[in-house]
PDB file of C-alpha atoms in Angstrom:
ATOM      1  CA  MET A   1      13.719  83.334  47.033  1.00  0.00           C
ATOM      2  CA  ASN A   2      14.891  80.261  47.543  1.00  0.00           C
ATOM      3  CA  LEU A   3      12.504  79.215  48.878  1.00  0.00           C
ATOM      4  CA  LYS A   4       9.715  80.875  45.495  1.00  0.00           C
ATOM      5  CA  SER A   5      12.393  78.909  43.185  1.00  0.00           C
ATOM      6  CA  THR A   6      11.883  75.436  45.280  1.00  0.00           C
ATOM      7  CA  ASN A   7       8.035  75.426  44.910  1.00  0.00           C
ATOM      8  CA  LYS A   8       7.918  76.355  41.333  1.00  0.00           C
ATOM      9  CA  SER A   9      10.770  73.336  40.884  1.00  0.00           C
ATOM     10  CA  LYS A  10       9.107  71.359  42.693  1.00  0.00           C
ATOM     11  CA  ILE A  11       5.037  72.163  40.735  1.00  0.00           C
ATOM     12  CA  MET A  12       7.260  71.816  37.530  1.00  0.00           C
ATOM     13  CA  LYS A  13       7.974  68.156  38.269  1.00  0.00           C
ATOM     14  CA  THR A  14       4.224  67.810  39.319  1.00  0.00           C
ATOM     15  CA  ASN A  15       3.349  68.769  36.132  1.00  0.00           C
ATOM     16  CA  ASN A  16       5.896  67.185  34.015  1.00  0.00           C
ATOM     17  CA  ILE A  17       4.836  63.869  35.772  1.00  0.00           C
ATOM     18  CA  PHE A  18       1.062  64.257  35.019  1.00  0.00           C
ATOM     19  CA  SER A  19       1.615  65.347  31.530  1.00  0.00           C
ATOM     20  CA  SER A  20       3.951  62.311  30.816  1.00  0.00           C
ATOM     21  CA  LEU A  21       1.048  59.788  32.085  1.00  0.00           C
ATOM     22  CA  ILE A  22      -1.578  61.336  29.998  1.00  0.00           C
ATOM     23  CA  ALA A  23       1.392  61.156  27.038  1.00  0.00           C
ATOM     24  CA  LEU A  24       1.902  57.638  27.670  1.00  0.00           C
ATOM     25  CA  LEU A  25      -2.250  56.760  28.082  1.00  0.00           C
ATOM     26  CA  PHE A  26      -2.496  58.007  24.404  1.00  0.00           C
ATOM     27  CA  LEU A  27       0.155  56.260  23.548  1.00  0.00           C
ATOM     28  CA  VAL A  28      -1.137  52.935  25.259  1.00  0.00           C
ATOM     29  CA  MET A  29      -4.594  53.183  23.349  1.00  0.00           C
ATOM     30  CA  PRO A  30      -3.762  52.652  20.284  1.00  0.00           C
ATOM     31  CA  LEU A  31      -1.341  49.958  21.032  1.00  0.00           C
ATOM     32  CA  ILE A  32      -4.603  47.964  22.723  1.00  0.00           C
ATOM     33  CA  GLY A  33      -6.139  48.385  19.358  1.00  0.00           C
ATOM     34  CA  TRP A  34      -3.552  47.066  16.997  1.00  0.00           C
ATOM     35  CA  SER A  35      -2.543  44.170  19.785  1.00  0.00           C
ATOM     36  CA  GLN A  36      -6.098  43.591  19.714  1.00  0.00           C
ATOM     37  CA  SER A  37      -6.518  43.022  15.759  1.00  0.00           C
ATOM     38  CA  GLU A  38      -3.590  41.407  15.817  1.00  0.00           C
ATOM     39  CA  TRP A  39      -5.175  37.998  16.641  1.00  0.00           C
ATOM     40  CA  MET A  40      -3.178  34.981  15.961  1.00  0.00           C
ATOM     41  CA  VAL A  41      -4.126  31.489  17.408  1.00  0.00           C
ATOM     42  CA  SER A  42      -1.325  28.522  17.970  1.00  0.00           C
ATOM     43  CA  ASP A  43       0.209  27.002  15.140  1.00  0.00           C
ATOM     44  CA  SER A  44      -1.810  23.865  16.178  1.00  0.00           C
ATOM     45  CA  LYS A  45      -4.840  25.131  15.920  1.00  0.00           C
ATOM     46  CA  GLN A  46      -4.789  26.393  12.763  1.00  0.00           C
ATOM     47  CA  LYS A  47      -3.802  22.953  11.358  1.00  0.00           C
ATOM     48  CA  ASP A  48      -6.943  21.642  12.659  1.00  0.00           C
ATOM     49  CA  LYS A  49      -9.230  20.662   9.137  1.00  0.00           C
ATOM     50  CA  ASN A  50     -12.584  21.006   9.045  1.00  0.00           C
ATOM     51  CA  PRO A  51     -14.427  17.464   9.666  1.00  0.00           C
ATOM     52  CA  ILE A  52     -17.415  19.170   7.522  1.00  0.00           C
ATOM     53  CA  ALA A  53     -17.438  18.714   4.264  1.00  0.00           C
ATOM     54  CA  TYR A  54     -18.286  22.145   2.202  1.00  0.00           C
ATOM     55  CA  SER A  55     -21.719  21.456   0.764  1.00  0.00           C
ATOM     56  CA  ASP A  56     -24.610  23.811   0.209  1.00  0.00           C
ATOM     57  CA  ALA A  57     -26.214  22.453   2.790  1.00  0.00           C
ATOM     58  CA  SER A  58     -23.277  23.438   5.314  1.00  0.00           C
ATOM     59  CA  VAL A  59     -23.035  26.561   3.782  1.00  0.00           C
ATOM     60  CA  LYS A  60     -26.682  27.612   4.309  1.00  0.00           C
ATOM     61  CA  ALA A  61     -26.779  26.265   7.800  1.00  0.00           C
ATOM     62  CA  GLY A  62     -23.353  28.491   8.092  1.00  0.00           C
ATOM     63  CA  LYS A  63     -25.318  31.384   6.832  1.00  0.00           C
ATOM     64  CA  THR A  64     -28.150  31.087   9.669  1.00  0.00           C
ATOM     65  CA  GLN A  65     -26.036  30.796  12.334  1.00  0.00           C
ATOM     66  CA  PHE A  66     -23.790  33.756  11.364  1.00  0.00           C
ATOM     67  CA  MET A  67     -27.253  35.724  10.643  1.00  0.00           C
ATOM     68  CA  THR A  68     -28.214  34.611  14.403  1.00  0.00           C
ATOM     69  CA  ASN A  69     -25.199  35.558  16.046  1.00  0.00           C
ATOM     70  CA  CYS A  70     -22.819  36.835  14.299  1.00  0.00           C
ATOM     71  CA  LYS A  71     -24.400  39.808  12.192  1.00  0.00           C
ATOM     72  CA  SER A  72     -25.281  42.222  14.980  1.00  0.00           C
ATOM     73  CA  CYS A  73     -21.609  42.818  15.493  1.00  0.00           C
ATOM     74  CA  HIS A  74     -19.507  42.049  12.011  1.00  0.00           C
ATOM     75  CA  GLY A  75     -22.898  43.258   9.861  1.00  0.00           C
ATOM     76  CA  ASP A  76     -23.370  42.337   6.261  1.00  0.00           C
ATOM     77  CA  PRO A  77     -20.612  40.179   4.734  1.00  0.00           C
ATOM     78  CA  THR A  78     -18.964  42.431   1.871  1.00  0.00           C
ATOM     79  CA  LYS A  79     -20.440  45.817   3.375  1.00  0.00           C
ATOM     80  CA  ASN A  80     -17.970  46.108   5.857  1.00  0.00           C
ATOM     81  CA  ASN A  81     -21.099  47.805   7.966  1.00  0.00           C
ATOM     82  CA  GLY A  82     -20.099  46.348  11.360  1.00  0.00           C
ATOM     83  CA  LEU A  83     -20.826  47.992  15.365  1.00  0.00           C
ATOM     84  CA  PRO A  84     -17.872  50.588  15.794  1.00  0.00           C
ATOM     85  CA  LEU A  85     -16.177  48.804  18.452  1.00  0.00           C
ATOM     86  CA  VAL A  86     -12.429  48.885  19.061  1.00  0.00           C
ATOM     87  CA  PRO A  87     -11.221  46.822  17.605  1.00  0.00           C
ATOM     88  CA  LYS A  88     -13.392  47.222  14.954  1.00  0.00           C
ATOM     89  CA  PRO A  89     -14.906  43.649  14.159  1.00  0.00           C
ATOM     90  CA  THR A  90     -14.057  42.152  10.692  1.00  0.00           C
ATOM     91  CA  ASP A  91     -15.833  42.097   7.508  1.00  0.00           C
ATOM     92  CA  ILE A  92     -15.457  38.390   6.977  1.00  0.00           C
ATOM     93  CA  ALA A  93     -15.881  38.654   3.345  1.00  0.00           C
ATOM     94  CA  LEU A  94     -12.663  40.661   3.079  1.00  0.00           C
ATOM     95  CA  GLN A  95     -10.132  38.561   1.115  1.00  0.00           C
ATOM     96  CA  THR A  96      -7.179  39.593   3.513  1.00  0.00           C
ATOM     97  CA  PHE A  97      -8.620  38.279   6.538  1.00  0.00           C
ATOM     98  CA  LEU A  98      -9.738  34.840   4.265  1.00  0.00           C
ATOM     99  CA  ASP A  99      -6.511  34.370   3.037  1.00  0.00           C
ATOM    100  CA  LYS A 100      -4.550  35.052   6.408  1.00  0.00           C
ATOM    101  CA  ASN A 101      -7.016  32.662   8.534  1.00  0.00           C
ATOM    102  CA  THR A 102      -7.117  29.105   8.141  1.00  0.00           C
ATOM    103  CA  ASP A 103     -10.480  27.350   8.477  1.00  0.00           C
ATOM    104  CA  GLY A 104      -8.894  26.164  11.818  1.00  0.00           C
ATOM    105  CA  SER A 105      -7.943  29.412  13.007  1.00  0.00           C
ATOM    106  CA  ILE A 106     -11.450  31.048  12.074  1.00  0.00           C
ATOM    107  CA  TYR A 107     -13.140  27.777  14.319  1.00  0.00           C
ATOM    108  CA  HIS A 108     -10.790  28.752  17.519  1.00  0.00           C
ATOM    109  CA  LYS A 109     -11.824  32.160  16.923  1.00  0.00           C
ATOM    110  CA  ILE A 110     -15.201  31.699  16.811  1.00  0.00           C
ATOM    111  CA  THR A 111     -14.771  28.904  20.088  1.00  0.00           C
ATOM    112  CA  ASP A 112     -12.416  30.914  22.169  1.00  0.00           C
ATOM    113  CA  GLY A 113     -13.261  34.461  21.618  1.00  0.00           C
ATOM    114  CA  GLN A 114     -11.377  37.464  22.202  1.00  0.00           C
ATOM    115  CA  THR A 115     -11.531  40.880  24.225  1.00  0.00           C
ATOM    116  CA  THR A 116     -14.857  42.592  22.424  1.00  0.00           C
ATOM    117  CA  MET A 117     -16.017  39.043  20.446  1.00  0.00           C
ATOM    118  CA  PRO A 118     -17.328  36.305  23.234  1.00  0.00           C
ATOM    119  CA  SER A 119     -16.947  32.776  23.039  1.00  0.00           C
ATOM    120  CA  TYR A 120     -19.397  30.357  21.585  1.00  0.00           C
ATOM    121  CA  SER A 121     -18.383  27.305  22.975  1.00  0.00           C
ATOM    122  CA  ALA A 122     -21.019  27.189  24.999  1.00  0.00           C
ATOM    123  CA  ILE A 123     -23.468  28.651  22.770  1.00  0.00           C
ATOM    124  CA  LEU A 124     -23.086  26.811  19.421  1.00  0.00           C
ATOM    125  CA  ASN A 125     -22.255  22.772  19.379  1.00  0.00           C
ATOM    126  CA  ASP A 126     -19.345  21.882  16.818  1.00  0.00           C
ATOM    127  CA  GLN A 127     -20.918  21.391  14.039  1.00  0.00           C
ATOM    128  CA  GLN A 128     -22.774  24.734  13.893  1.00  0.00           C
ATOM    129  CA  ARG A 129     -18.966  26.521  14.270  1.00  0.00           C
ATOM    130  CA  TRP A 130     -17.851  24.798  11.308  1.00  0.00           C
ATOM    131  CA  ASP A 131     -20.742  25.410   9.309  1.00  0.00           C
ATOM    132  CA  ILE A 132     -19.969  28.986   9.854  1.00  0.00           C
ATOM    133  CA  VAL A 133     -16.760  28.193   9.229  1.00  0.00           C
ATOM    134  CA  ASN A 134     -18.116  26.912   5.925  1.00  0.00           C
ATOM    135  CA  PHE A 135     -20.084  29.998   5.106  1.00  0.00           C
ATOM    136  CA  ILE A 136     -17.036  32.403   5.728  1.00  0.00           C
ATOM    137  CA  ARG A 137     -14.914  30.051   3.354  1.00  0.00           C
ATOM    138  CA  SER A 138     -17.560  30.706   0.512  1.00  0.00           C
ATOM    139  CA  PHE A 139     -16.815  34.128   0.340  1.00  0.00           C
ATOM    140  CA  ASP A 140     -13.151  33.079  -0.751  1.00  0.00           C
ATOM    141  CA  LYS A 141     -12.003  33.281  -4.162  1.00  0.00           C
ATOM    142  CA  ASN A 142      -9.170  31.473  -3.734  1.00  0.00           C
ATOM    143  CA  HIS A 143     -11.205  28.307  -1.864  1.00  0.00           C
ATOM    144  CA  SER A 144     -11.140  25.566  -4.433  1.00  0.00           C
ATOM    145  CA  ILE A 145     -13.320  21.994  -3.837  1.00  0.00           C
ATOM    146  CA  GLU A 146     -12.796  19.107  -4.750  1.00  0.00           C
ATOM    147  CA  LYS A 147     -14.587  17.565  -7.745  1.00  0.00           C
ATOM    148  CA  PRO A 148     -15.494  13.771  -8.282  1.00  0.00           C
ATOM    149  CA  ALA A 149     -13.079  12.245 -10.550  1.00  0.00           C
ATOM    150  CA  LYS A 150     -15.651  10.233 -13.121  1.00  0.00           C
ATOM    151  CA  THR A 151     -18.782  12.284 -14.205  1.00  0.00           C
ATOM    152  CA  ILE A 152     -21.498   9.724 -14.780  1.00  0.00           C
ATOM    153  CA  ALA A 153     -23.268  11.072 -18.285  1.00  0.00           C
ATOM    154  CA  GLN A 154     -27.057  12.353 -18.204  1.00  0.00           C
ATOM    155  CA  LYS A 155     -29.972  11.589 -20.272  1.00  0.00           C
ATOM    156  CA  PRO A 156     -30.911  14.808 -21.411  1.00  0.00           C
ATOM    157  CA  LYS A 157     -33.922  16.673 -19.564  1.00  0.00           C
ATOM    158  CA  LYS A 158     -37.171  18.067 -21.641  1.00  0.00           C
ATOM    159  CA  LYS A 159     -37.138  21.961 -21.769  1.00  0.00           C
ATOM    160  CA  VAL A 160     -38.496  22.773 -19.006  1.00  0.00           C
ATOM    161  CA  VAL A 161     -40.878  26.845 -19.294  1.00  0.00           C
ATOM    162  CA  GLU A 162     -39.670  28.905 -16.399  1.00  0.00           C
ATOM    163  CA  ILE A 163     -41.828  30.932 -14.560  1.00  0.00           C
ATOM    164  CA  ILE A 164     -40.579  34.009 -13.196  1.00  0.00           C
ATOM    165  CA  ILE A 165     -41.329  35.219 -10.230  1.00  0.00           C
ATOM    166  CA  GLU A 166     -41.214  38.831  -8.933  1.00  0.00           C
ATOM    167  CA  ALA A 167     -41.785  41.758  -6.894  1.00  0.00           C
ATOM    168  CA  PRO A 168     -43.723  41.978  -4.609  1.00  0.00           C
ATOM    169  CA  TYR A 169     -43.384  39.523  -2.345  1.00  0.00           C
ATOM    170  CA  TYR A 170     -45.810  38.790   0.800  1.00  0.00           C
ATOM    171  CA  LEU A 171     -45.018  36.209   3.678  1.00  0.00           C
ATOM    172  CA  THR A 172     -47.338  34.985   5.749  1.00  0.00           C
ATOM    173  CA  LEU A 173     -47.194  33.481   9.517  1.00  0.00           C
ATOM    174  CA  ASN A 174     -49.690  31.425  10.873  1.00  0.00           C
ATOM    175  CA  VAL A 175     -50.178  29.562  13.984  1.00  0.00           C
ATOM    176  CA  ASP A 176     -52.048  25.892  15.239  1.00  0.00           C
ATOM    177  CA  VAL A 177     -52.012  27.021  19.212  1.00  0.00           C
ATOM    178  CA  ALA A 178     -53.864  23.564  19.397  1.00  0.00           C
ATOM    179  CA  ASN A 179     -50.721  21.529  17.766  1.00  0.00           C
ATOM    180  CA  ASN A 180     -48.457  23.881  18.684  1.00  0.00           C
ATOM    181  CA  LYS A 181     -47.020  24.716  14.976  1.00  0.00           C
ATOM    182  CA  ALA A 182     -46.400  27.846  13.129  1.00  0.00           C
ATOM    183  CA  SER A 183     -46.069  27.706   8.972  1.00  0.00           C
ATOM    184  CA  VAL A 184     -44.956  29.948   6.506  1.00  0.00           C
ATOM    185  CA  LEU A 185     -46.066  31.287   3.333  1.00  0.00           C
ATOM    186  CA  LEU A 186     -43.738  32.632   1.167  1.00  0.00           C
ATOM    187  CA  GLU A 187     -45.135  33.843  -2.614  1.00  0.00           C
ATOM    188  CA  GLY A 188     -44.829  36.182  -5.424  1.00  0.00           C
ATOM    189  CA  THR A 189     -45.947  38.025  -8.317  1.00  0.00           C
ATOM    190  CA  SER A 190     -46.061  36.627 -11.654  1.00  0.00           C
ATOM    191  CA  LYS A 191     -48.319  38.244 -14.530  1.00  0.00           C
ATOM    192  CA  GLY A 192     -50.340  39.610 -11.991  1.00  0.00           C
ATOM    193  CA  LYS A 193     -51.061  36.235  -9.577  1.00  0.00           C
ATOM    194  CA  LYS A 194     -49.553  35.086  -6.466  1.00  0.00           C
ATOM    195  CA  LEU A 195     -47.228  32.104  -6.794  1.00  0.00           C
ATOM    196  CA  PRO A 196     -45.794  29.977  -3.887  1.00  0.00           C
ATOM    197  CA  ILE A 197     -41.678  30.314  -3.608  1.00  0.00           C
ATOM    198  CA  LYS A 198     -39.686  27.489  -3.303  1.00  0.00           C
ATOM    199  CA  ASP A 199     -36.311  26.229  -1.932  1.00  0.00           C
ATOM    200  CA  ALA A 200     -36.592  29.788   0.140  1.00  0.00           C
ATOM    201  CA  GLU A 201     -34.526  29.889   3.275  1.00  0.00           C
ATOM    202  CA  ILE A 202     -36.496  31.077   5.680  1.00  0.00           C
ATOM    203  CA  PHE A 203     -36.075  32.366   9.667  1.00  0.00           C
ATOM    204  CA  ILE A 204     -38.469  31.111  12.094  1.00  0.00           C
ATOM    205  CA  GLY A 205     -37.958  31.834  16.179  1.00  0.00           C
ATOM    206  CA  ILE A 206     -39.219  32.987  19.413  1.00  0.00           C
ATOM    207  CA  GLU A 207     -38.746  36.944  20.328  1.00  0.00           C
ATOM    208  CA  ARG A 208     -36.569  36.965  23.671  1.00  0.00           C
ATOM    209  CA  TYR A 209     -34.154  39.872  25.170  1.00  0.00           C
ATOM    210  CA  TYR A 210     -31.430  39.879  22.539  1.00  0.00           C
ATOM    211  CA  ASN A 211     -31.611  37.694  19.185  1.00  0.00           C
ATOM    212  CA  PRO A 212     -34.494  35.636  18.581  1.00  0.00           C
ATOM    213  CA  LEU A 213     -34.263  31.735  19.242  1.00  0.00           C
ATOM    214  CA  ALA A 214     -34.531  29.873  16.129  1.00  0.00           C
ATOM    215  CA  ILE A 215     -37.566  26.968  16.350  1.00  0.00           C
ATOM    216  CA  MET A 216     -36.427  25.551  12.640  1.00  0.00           C
ATOM    217  CA  ASP A 217     -33.378  23.031  11.303  1.00  0.00           C
ATOM    218  CA  ALA A 218     -30.171  25.333  10.154  1.00  0.00           C
ATOM    219  CA  GLY A 219     -30.983  25.930   6.217  1.00  0.00           C
ATOM    220  CA  ALA A 220     -34.738  25.024   6.230  1.00  0.00           C
ATOM    221  CA  THR A 221     -36.029  26.280   3.069  1.00  0.00           C
ATOM    222  CA  THR A 222     -39.931  26.170   1.553  1.00  0.00           C
ATOM    223  CA  ASN A 223     -41.619  23.304  -0.125  1.00  0.00           C
ATOM    224  CA  ASP A 224     -42.883  23.382  -3.783  1.00  0.00           C
ATOM    225  CA  LYS A 225     -45.476  25.157  -2.025  1.00  0.00           C
ATOM    226  CA  GLY A 226     -44.062  27.545  -0.763  1.00  0.00           C
ATOM    227  CA  LEU A 227     -44.730  26.357   2.620  1.00  0.00           C
ATOM    228  CA  LEU A 228     -42.351  25.769   5.915  1.00  0.00           C
ATOM    229  CA  GLU A 229     -44.031  24.273   9.244  1.00  0.00           C
ATOM    230  CA  VAL A 230     -42.207  23.989  12.395  1.00  0.00           C
ATOM    231  CA  SER A 231     -43.266  22.835  15.689  1.00  0.00           C
ATOM    232  CA  TYR A 232     -42.499  25.088  18.992  1.00  0.00           C
ATOM    233  CA  PRO A 233     -41.746  24.230  22.378  1.00  0.00           C
ATOM    234  CA  ILE A 234     -44.765  25.478  24.848  1.00  0.00           C
ATOM    235  CA  ASN A 235     -42.319  24.937  28.314  1.00  0.00           C
ATOM    236  CA  LEU A 236     -40.233  28.019  27.687  1.00  0.00           C
ATOM    237  CA  PRO A 237     -40.082  30.183  30.253  1.00  0.00           C
ATOM    238  CA  SER A 238     -41.976  34.079  28.788  1.00  0.00           C
ATOM    239  CA  GLY A 239     -43.138  36.368  31.662  1.00  0.00           C
ATOM    240  CA  PRO A 240     -45.738  36.661  34.105  1.00  0.00           C
ATOM    241  CA  GLU A 241     -48.344  35.822  31.525  1.00  0.00           C
ATOM    242  CA  GLY A 242     -46.302  33.744  29.154  1.00  0.00           C
ATOM    243  CA  LYS A 243     -46.980  35.987  25.762  1.00  0.00           C
ATOM    244  CA  THR A 244     -44.386  36.189  23.441  1.00  0.00           C
ATOM    245  CA  GLN A 245     -44.292  36.309  19.534  1.00  0.00           C
ATOM    246  CA  ILE A 246     -43.005  34.459  16.565  1.00  0.00           C
ATOM    247  CA  THR A 247     -40.851  36.080  13.743  1.00  0.00           C
ATOM    248  CA  ALA A 248     -40.299  35.027  10.398  1.00  0.00           C
ATOM    249  CA  TYR A 249     -38.197  36.047   7.970  1.00  0.00           C
ATOM    250  CA  VAL A 250     -36.304  35.809   4.414  1.00  0.00           C
ATOM    251  CA  ILE A 251     -32.990  35.033   5.348  1.00  0.00           C
ATOM    252  CA  ASP A 252     -31.684  36.513   1.395  1.00  0.00           C
ATOM    253  CA  LYS A 253     -32.981  40.147   1.478  1.00  0.00           C
ATOM    254  CA  GLU A 254     -31.061  41.065  -1.276  1.00  0.00           C
ATOM    255  CA  ARG A 255     -34.075  39.200  -3.386  1.00  0.00           C
ATOM    256  CA  PHE A 256     -36.500  39.563  -1.526  1.00  0.00           C
ATOM    257  CA  GLY A 257     -35.962  42.672   0.782  1.00  0.00           C
ATOM    258  CA  ALA A 258     -36.673  42.909   4.268  1.00  0.00           C
ATOM    259  CA  ILE A 259     -40.247  41.264   4.601  1.00  0.00           C
ATOM    260  CA  SER A 260     -40.813  39.760   7.841  1.00  0.00           C
ATOM    261  CA  ALA A 261     -44.075  38.521   9.496  1.00  0.00           C
ATOM    262  CA  LYS A 262     -44.642  38.203  13.104  1.00  0.00           C
ATOM    263  CA  ALA A 263     -47.282  36.742  15.368  1.00  0.00           C
ATOM    264  CA  GLU A 264     -48.376  36.551  19.319  1.00  0.00           C
ATOM    265  CA  VAL A 265     -48.198  33.022  21.011  1.00  0.00           C
ATOM    266  CA  ILE A 266     -48.699  31.322  24.459  1.00  0.00           C
ATOM    267  CA  LEU A 267     -46.623  29.664  26.459  1.00  0.00           C
ATOM    268  CA  GLN A 268     -45.381  28.825  29.981  1.00  0.00           C
ATOM    269  CA  ALA A 269     -45.472  31.732  32.243  1.00  0.00           C
ATOM    270  CA  SER A 270     -42.373  32.449  34.322  1.00  0.00           C
ATOM    271  CA  HIS A 271     -41.262  34.990  37.366  1.00  0.00           C
ATOM    272  CA  HIS A 272     -38.143  35.651  37.275  1.00  0.00           C
ATOM    273  CA  ASP A 273     -37.471  37.780  40.622  1.00  0.00           C
ATOM    274  CA  LYS A 274     -34.492  35.055  41.331  1.00  0.00           C
ATOM    275  CA  LEU A 275     -32.925  36.823  38.283  1.00  0.00           C
ATOM    276  CA  THR A 276     -32.590  39.696  39.615  1.00  0.00           C
ATOM    277  CA  GLU A 277     -32.014  39.285  43.086  1.00  0.00           C
ATOM    278  CA  THR A 278     -28.677  37.963  42.396  1.00  0.00           C
ATOM    279  CA  ARG A 279     -25.524  40.542  41.233  1.00  0.00           C
ATOM    280  CA  ALA A 280     -25.383  40.341  38.329  1.00  0.00           C
ATOM    281  CA  LEU A 281     -25.379  42.428  34.941  1.00  0.00           C
ATOM    282  CA  TRP A 282     -29.154  41.815  34.162  1.00  0.00           C
ATOM    283  CA  ALA A 283     -29.960  42.524  37.411  1.00  0.00           C
ATOM    284  CA  ASP A 284     -31.236  45.892  38.975  1.00  0.00           C
ATOM    285  CA  ARG A 285     -29.487  48.875  40.456  1.00  0.00           C
ATOM    286  CA  SER A 286     -29.759  47.376  44.186  1.00  0.00           C
ATOM    287  CA  HIS A 287     -28.035  44.490  42.853  1.00  0.00           C
ATOM    288  CA  PHE A 288     -25.541  45.721  40.346  1.00  0.00           C
ATOM    289  CA  PRO A 289     -22.501  44.226  40.618  1.00  0.00           C
ATOM    290  CA  TRP A 290     -19.661  45.527  43.370  1.00  0.00           C
ATOM    291  CA  TRP A 291     -16.451  45.028  41.123  1.00  0.00           C
ATOM    292  CA  LEU A 292     -18.216  46.730  38.159  1.00  0.00           C
ATOM    293  CA  MET A 293     -19.504  49.577  40.747  1.00  0.00           C
ATOM    294  CA  ILE A 294     -16.396  50.351  42.215  1.00  0.00           C
ATOM    295  CA  THR A 295     -14.531  50.305  38.559  1.00  0.00           C
ATOM    296  CA  TYR A 296     -16.248  52.516  37.207  1.00  0.00           C
ATOM    297  CA  LEU A 297     -16.575  55.174  40.231  1.00  0.00           C
ATOM    298  CA  SER A 298     -12.304  54.474  40.298  1.00  0.00           C
ATOM    299  CA  ILE A 299     -11.662  55.692  36.711  1.00  0.00           C
ATOM    300  CA  ILE A 300     -14.271  58.757  37.227  1.00  0.00           C
ATOM    301  CA  ILE A 301     -12.466  60.113  40.486  1.00  0.00           C
ATOM    302  CA  ILE A 302      -9.030  59.482  39.145  1.00  0.00           C
ATOM    303  CA  VAL A 303      -9.865  61.193  35.739  1.00  0.00           C
ATOM    304  CA  TRP A 304     -11.742  64.050  37.402  1.00  0.00           C
ATOM    305  CA  GLY A 305      -8.753  63.973  40.234  1.00  0.00           C
ATOM    306  CA  VAL A 306      -6.026  64.358  37.015  1.00  0.00           C
ATOM    307  CA  MET A 307      -8.049  67.399  35.812  1.00  0.00           C
ATOM    308  CA  PHE A 308      -8.205  68.947  39.482  1.00  0.00           C
ATOM    309  CA  LYS A 309      -4.843  68.604  39.778  1.00  0.00           C
ATOM    310  CA  VAL A 310      -4.023  69.805  36.792  1.00  0.00           C
ATOM    311  CA  ILE A 311      -6.225  73.357  37.085  1.00  0.00           C
ATOM    312  CA  LEU A 312      -4.848  73.678  40.679  1.00  0.00           C
ATOM    313  CA  ASN A 313      -1.249  73.810  39.609  1.00  0.00           C
ATOM    314  CA  MET A 314      -2.137  75.992  36.992  1.00  0.00           C
ATOM    315  CA  PHE A 315      -3.257  78.624  39.331  1.00  0.00           C
ATOM    316  CA  GLN A 316      -0.140  78.166  41.467  1.00  0.00           C
ATOM    317  CA  ILE A 317       2.253  78.630  38.344  1.00  0.00           C
ATOM    318  CA  LYS A 318       0.407  81.651  37.712  1.00  0.00           C
ATOM    319  CA  LYS A 319       0.915  82.608  41.190  1.00  0.00           C
ATOM    320  CA  LEU A 320       4.472  82.194  41.166  1.00  0.00           C
ATOM    321  CA  GLY A 321       4.652  83.974  38.410  1.00  0.00           C
ATOM    322  CA  GLN A 322       3.426  87.128  39.620  1.00  0.00           C
TER     323      GLN A 322
END
């Protein structure tokens, strides 16, 4: 009788320990998410001023970089449709976010990164990061821009009849292989005729594994003829056959819709065997990183071990009760 009571007390004690561990795990996870969402930078970094003057050109350049590097996680500004990560990427147009973060805070968050957000210090240069800050600040309703002290009187301009160009819109991509150039033509419709659209911001890039590599200047727009011309490098590694694609699309999707165009080009052929011979995330299964494999297997073994132990203890309790 005493032995049976002793065994029963040991089992109950073990169950209490495992129950406490599981409860602690569930308590810690929300705290981790909360601590990640409370992302603060040092006071000295918060006080950093933006050396890039706030202008339409800077906002356009920042928008291009945001759409290329940040939109995939943060989603479209004002729409709160970022990826469902933990913590969820912030909608950069939220007024609470803009009020809480100075220009220096936003810049250093982009630069340093944290948890699910990578560091962009080696991806974007200083001006590109500050341009993104200006683009984010463009959604701030409380952001004020210093106006010039004096205004110069201008002669009244002659009235110009405005031609309204509407949908459907057309985007045409042409590639000049001989001169390594690509040109994009953006047209709209007015009274049944196609007319060029000027000052439309266009993205032109070369396809790669993740986001396309931009080959146009930041904030590049179409000219009076609706054209945007760029040169592309031919010495980019592009697989064994050297085949890749140039892709182009209009940045302002709200006005023009999701129109895009692609064209195939031949660049420098390359072989990536050396990339798969090293133990890295992009390697094949035989060269998978040991630390990641051990971590994964350890988590699986621990979780299933705990579950098996709990089930085993339940059977032992049932036997002791009989």
